[in-house]
Short mmCIF file of C-alpha atoms in Angstrom, two decimals:
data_model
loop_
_atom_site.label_atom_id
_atom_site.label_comp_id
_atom_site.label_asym_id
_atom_site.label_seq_id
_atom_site.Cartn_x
_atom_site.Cartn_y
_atom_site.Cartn_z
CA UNK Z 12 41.83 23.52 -46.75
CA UNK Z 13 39.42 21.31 -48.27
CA UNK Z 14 35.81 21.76 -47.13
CA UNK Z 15 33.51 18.52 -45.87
CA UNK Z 16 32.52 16.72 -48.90
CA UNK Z 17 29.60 14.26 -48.73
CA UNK Z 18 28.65 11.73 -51.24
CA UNK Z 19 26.74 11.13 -53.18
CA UNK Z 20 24.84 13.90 -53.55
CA UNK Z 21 21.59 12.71 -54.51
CA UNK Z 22 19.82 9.26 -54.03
CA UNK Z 23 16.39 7.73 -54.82
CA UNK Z 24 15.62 4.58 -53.11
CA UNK Z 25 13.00 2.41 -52.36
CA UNK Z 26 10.90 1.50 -49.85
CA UNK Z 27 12.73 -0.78 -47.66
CA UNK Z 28 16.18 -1.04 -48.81
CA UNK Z 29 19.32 0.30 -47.10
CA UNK Z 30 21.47 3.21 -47.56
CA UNK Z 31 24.87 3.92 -46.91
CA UNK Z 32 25.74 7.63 -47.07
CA UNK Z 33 29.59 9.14 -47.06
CA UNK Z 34 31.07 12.26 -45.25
CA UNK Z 35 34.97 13.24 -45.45
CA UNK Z 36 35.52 16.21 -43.20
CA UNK Z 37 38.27 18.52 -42.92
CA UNK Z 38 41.88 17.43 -42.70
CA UNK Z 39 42.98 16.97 -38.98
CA UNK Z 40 39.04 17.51 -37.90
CA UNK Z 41 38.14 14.49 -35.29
CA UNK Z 42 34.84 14.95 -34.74
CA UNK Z 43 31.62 14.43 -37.37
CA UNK Z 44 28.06 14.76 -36.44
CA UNK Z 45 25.24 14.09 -38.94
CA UNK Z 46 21.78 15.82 -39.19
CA UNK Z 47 18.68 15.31 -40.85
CA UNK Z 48 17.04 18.29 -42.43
CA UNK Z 49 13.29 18.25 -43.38
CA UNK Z 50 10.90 21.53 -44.03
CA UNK Z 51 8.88 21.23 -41.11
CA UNK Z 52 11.45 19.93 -38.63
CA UNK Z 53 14.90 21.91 -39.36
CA UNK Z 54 17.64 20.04 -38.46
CA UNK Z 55 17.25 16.90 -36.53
CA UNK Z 56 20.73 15.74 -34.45
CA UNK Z 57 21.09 12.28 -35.51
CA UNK Z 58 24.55 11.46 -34.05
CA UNK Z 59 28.42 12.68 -33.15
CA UNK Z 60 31.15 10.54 -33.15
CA UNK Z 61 34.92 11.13 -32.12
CA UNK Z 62 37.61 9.36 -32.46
CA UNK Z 63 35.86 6.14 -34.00
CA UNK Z 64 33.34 6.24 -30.53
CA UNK Z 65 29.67 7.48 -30.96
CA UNK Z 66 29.64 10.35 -28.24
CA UNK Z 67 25.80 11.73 -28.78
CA UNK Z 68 23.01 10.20 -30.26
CA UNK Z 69 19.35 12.02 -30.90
CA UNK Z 70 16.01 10.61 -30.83
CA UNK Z 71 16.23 8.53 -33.91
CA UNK Z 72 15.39 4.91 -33.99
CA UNK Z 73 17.85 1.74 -34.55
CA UNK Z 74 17.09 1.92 -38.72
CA UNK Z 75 19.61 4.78 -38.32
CA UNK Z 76 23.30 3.75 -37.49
CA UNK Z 77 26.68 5.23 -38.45
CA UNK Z 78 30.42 4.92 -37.95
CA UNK Z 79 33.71 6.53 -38.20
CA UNK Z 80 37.07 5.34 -39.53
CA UNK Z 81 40.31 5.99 -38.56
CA UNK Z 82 41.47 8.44 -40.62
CA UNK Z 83 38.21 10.59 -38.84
CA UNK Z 84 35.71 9.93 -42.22
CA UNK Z 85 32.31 9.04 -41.23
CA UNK Z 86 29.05 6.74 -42.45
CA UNK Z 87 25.46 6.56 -42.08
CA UNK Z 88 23.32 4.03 -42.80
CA UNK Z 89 19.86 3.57 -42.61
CA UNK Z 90 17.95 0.15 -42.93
CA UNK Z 91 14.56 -0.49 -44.29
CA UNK Z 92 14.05 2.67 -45.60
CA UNK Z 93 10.84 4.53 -45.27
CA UNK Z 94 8.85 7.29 -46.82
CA UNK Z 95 9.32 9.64 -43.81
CA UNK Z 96 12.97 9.01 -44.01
CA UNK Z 97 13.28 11.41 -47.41
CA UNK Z 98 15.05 14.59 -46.13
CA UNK Z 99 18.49 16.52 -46.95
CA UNK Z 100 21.59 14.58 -44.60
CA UNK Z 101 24.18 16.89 -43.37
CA UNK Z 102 27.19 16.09 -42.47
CA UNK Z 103 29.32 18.60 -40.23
CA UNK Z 104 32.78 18.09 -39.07
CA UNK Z 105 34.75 20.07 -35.99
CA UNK Z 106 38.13 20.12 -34.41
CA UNK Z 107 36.58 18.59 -30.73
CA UNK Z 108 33.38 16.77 -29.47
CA UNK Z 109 30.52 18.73 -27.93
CA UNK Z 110 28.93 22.08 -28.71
CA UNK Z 111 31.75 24.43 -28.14
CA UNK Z 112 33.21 23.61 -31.50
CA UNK Z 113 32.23 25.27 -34.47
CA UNK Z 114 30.92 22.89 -36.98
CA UNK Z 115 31.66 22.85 -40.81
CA UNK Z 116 28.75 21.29 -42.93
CA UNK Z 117 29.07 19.80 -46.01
CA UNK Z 118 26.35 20.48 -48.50
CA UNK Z 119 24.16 17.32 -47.92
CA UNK Z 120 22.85 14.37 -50.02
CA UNK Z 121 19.45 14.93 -51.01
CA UNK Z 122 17.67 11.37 -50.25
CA UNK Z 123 14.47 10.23 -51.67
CA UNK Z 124 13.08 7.35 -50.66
CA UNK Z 125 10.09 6.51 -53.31
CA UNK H 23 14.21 17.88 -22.46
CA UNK H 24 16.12 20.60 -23.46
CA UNK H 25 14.35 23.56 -25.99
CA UNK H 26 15.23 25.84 -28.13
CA UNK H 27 12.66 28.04 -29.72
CA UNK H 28 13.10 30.34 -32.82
CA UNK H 29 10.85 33.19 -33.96
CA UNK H 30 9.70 34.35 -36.52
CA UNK H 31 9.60 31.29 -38.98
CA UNK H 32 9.56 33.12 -42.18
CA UNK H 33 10.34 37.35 -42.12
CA UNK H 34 10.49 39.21 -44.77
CA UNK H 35 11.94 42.84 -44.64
CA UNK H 36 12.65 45.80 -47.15
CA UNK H 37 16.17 45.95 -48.82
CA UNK H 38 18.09 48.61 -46.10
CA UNK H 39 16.14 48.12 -42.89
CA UNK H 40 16.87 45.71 -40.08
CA UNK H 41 15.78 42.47 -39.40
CA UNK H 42 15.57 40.78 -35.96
CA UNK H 43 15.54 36.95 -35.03
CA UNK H 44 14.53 35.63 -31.53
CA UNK H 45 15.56 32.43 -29.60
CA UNK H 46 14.27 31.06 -26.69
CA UNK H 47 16.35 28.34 -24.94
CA UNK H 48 15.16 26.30 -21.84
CA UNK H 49 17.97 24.80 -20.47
CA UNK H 50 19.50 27.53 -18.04
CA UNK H 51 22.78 25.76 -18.14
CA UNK H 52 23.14 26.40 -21.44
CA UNK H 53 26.38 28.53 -22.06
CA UNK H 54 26.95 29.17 -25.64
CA UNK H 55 24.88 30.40 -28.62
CA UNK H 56 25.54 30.47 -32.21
CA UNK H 57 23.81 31.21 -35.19
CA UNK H 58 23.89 29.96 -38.84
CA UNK H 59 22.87 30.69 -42.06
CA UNK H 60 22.25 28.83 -44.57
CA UNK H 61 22.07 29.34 -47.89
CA UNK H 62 20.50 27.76 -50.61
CA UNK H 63 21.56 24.50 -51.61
CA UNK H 64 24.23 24.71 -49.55
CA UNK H 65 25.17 23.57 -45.83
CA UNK H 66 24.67 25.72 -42.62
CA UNK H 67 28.01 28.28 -42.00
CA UNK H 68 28.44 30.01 -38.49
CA UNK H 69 28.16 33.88 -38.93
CA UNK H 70 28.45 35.06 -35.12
CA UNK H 71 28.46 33.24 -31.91
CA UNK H 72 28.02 34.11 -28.32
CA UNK H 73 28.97 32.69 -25.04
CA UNK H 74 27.10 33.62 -21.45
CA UNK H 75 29.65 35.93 -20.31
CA UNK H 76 29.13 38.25 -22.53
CA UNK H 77 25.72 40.10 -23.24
CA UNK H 78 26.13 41.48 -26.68
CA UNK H 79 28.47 40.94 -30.13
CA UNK H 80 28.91 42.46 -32.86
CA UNK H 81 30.55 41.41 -36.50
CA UNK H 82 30.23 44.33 -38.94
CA UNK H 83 26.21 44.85 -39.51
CA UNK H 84 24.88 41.55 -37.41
CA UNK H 85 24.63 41.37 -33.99
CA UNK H 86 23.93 38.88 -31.13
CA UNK H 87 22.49 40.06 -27.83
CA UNK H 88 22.24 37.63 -24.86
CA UNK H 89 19.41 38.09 -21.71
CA UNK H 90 20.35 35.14 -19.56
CA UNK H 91 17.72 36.49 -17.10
CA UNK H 92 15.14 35.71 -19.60
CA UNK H 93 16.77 33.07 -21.34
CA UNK H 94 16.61 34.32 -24.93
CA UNK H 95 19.12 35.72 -27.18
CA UNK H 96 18.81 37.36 -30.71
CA UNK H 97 20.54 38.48 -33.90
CA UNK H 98 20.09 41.72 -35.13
CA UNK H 99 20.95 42.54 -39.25
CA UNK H 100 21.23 46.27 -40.16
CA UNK H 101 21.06 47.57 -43.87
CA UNK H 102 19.64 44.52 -44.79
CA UNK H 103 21.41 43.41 -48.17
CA UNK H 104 19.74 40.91 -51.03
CA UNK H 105 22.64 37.82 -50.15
CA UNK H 106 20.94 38.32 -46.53
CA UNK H 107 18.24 36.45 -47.82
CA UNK H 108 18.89 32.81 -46.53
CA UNK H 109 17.71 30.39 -43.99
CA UNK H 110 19.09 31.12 -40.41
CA UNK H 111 19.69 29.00 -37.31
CA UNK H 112 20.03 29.46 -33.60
CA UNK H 113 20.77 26.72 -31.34
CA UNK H 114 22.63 26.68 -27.79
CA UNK H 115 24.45 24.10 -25.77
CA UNK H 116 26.17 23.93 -22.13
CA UNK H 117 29.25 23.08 -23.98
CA UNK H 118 32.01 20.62 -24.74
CA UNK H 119 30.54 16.91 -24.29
CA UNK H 120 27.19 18.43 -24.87
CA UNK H 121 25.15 18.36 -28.68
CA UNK H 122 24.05 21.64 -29.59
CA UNK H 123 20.01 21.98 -29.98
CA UNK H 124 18.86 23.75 -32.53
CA UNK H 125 16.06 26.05 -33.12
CA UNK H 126 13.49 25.22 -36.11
CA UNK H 127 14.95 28.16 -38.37
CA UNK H 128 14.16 31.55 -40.01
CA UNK H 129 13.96 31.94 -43.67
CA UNK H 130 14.65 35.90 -44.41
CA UNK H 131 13.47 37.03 -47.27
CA UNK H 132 15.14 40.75 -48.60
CA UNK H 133 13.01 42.56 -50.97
CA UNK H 134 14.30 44.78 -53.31
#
């Protein structure tokens, strides 16, 4: 089986633009979280969604948003980037919602925001 | 809200002897425990998991051991090896419907 793929890899942006970042997770996987990794804070649960419906969110505000399609691949965008928002995005697909599951991450995409 | 707390931050052990990781989790509901590593440049993987009716696990040299009583659970390596070295997560959640909270990570560092 394919592994989660995430693209692009790496991205430098600016100060407040937007961002759209990719995840494809494994075939016949339903679920996709996505997680922000920084030194000092580890990883940060952003969101999960199933089935197209968002079923957990973390403590991150509005800029962050994401979606899923129906063949289960997943987006994340964030608006008006900011400084603080440069950090390594993970991606992690499983085969149900909720913490039970193991997760498969994808290797990331570096973001800078500049 | 619910905690999970992860010591030491950085360890750093000699090639062949054992290294130990603690977690500390707050939410006594919580029901299942697994840890990943993480290697550079690359995305978390699950190496060995736990679940609260069970108080210890082992997978060839690591191990997970479970106090519920005390709320913390750890991950033992024996004979340390150099592709040891790696970032490692704990984290623990009450299940399905639940996210799983993480702890703030080890990095392990073998030396030859």
């Amino acid at each position: 089986k394919a592994g989660v793929t995430q693209t692009p890899r790496y991205l430098i942006k600016t100060r407040g633009q937007q961002v759209t970042l990719s995840c494809s997770p494994i075939s016949g996987h339903r679920s996709v979280s996505w997680y922000q990794q920084t030194p000092g804070q580890g990883l940060q649960f952003l969101f999960e969604y199933f089935s197209e419906t968002q079923r957990n969110k973390g403590n991150f505000p509005g800029r962050f948003s994401g979606r899923q399609f129906s063949n289960s691949r997943s987006e994340m965008n964030v608006s008006t980037l900011e400084l603080g928002d440069s950090a390594l995005y993970l991606c992690a697909s499983s085969s149900g919602t909720g913490g039970f599951y193991e997760q498969y991450f994808g290797p990331g995409t570096r973001l800078t925001v500049t | 809200g619910e905690n999970v707390e992860q010591h030491p931050s950085t360890l750093s052990v000699q090639e062949g002897d054992s290294a130990v990781i603690k977690c500390t989790y707050s939410d006594s509901a919580s029901n299942y425990f697994p840890w990943y590593k993480q290697e550079l440049g690359k995305g978390p993987q699950l190496i060995i998991d736990i679940r609260s009716n069970v108080g210890e696990k082992k997978d060839q040299r690591i191990a997970v051991t479970l106090n519920k009583t005390a709320k913390h659970f750890s991950l033992h390596i024996t004979e340390t090896q150099p592709e040891d070295s790696a970032v490692y997560f704990c984290a623990a959640s009450r299940g399905s419907n639940y996210q799983l909270i993480w702890g703030a990570g080890t990095k392990l560092i073998i030396k030859p």
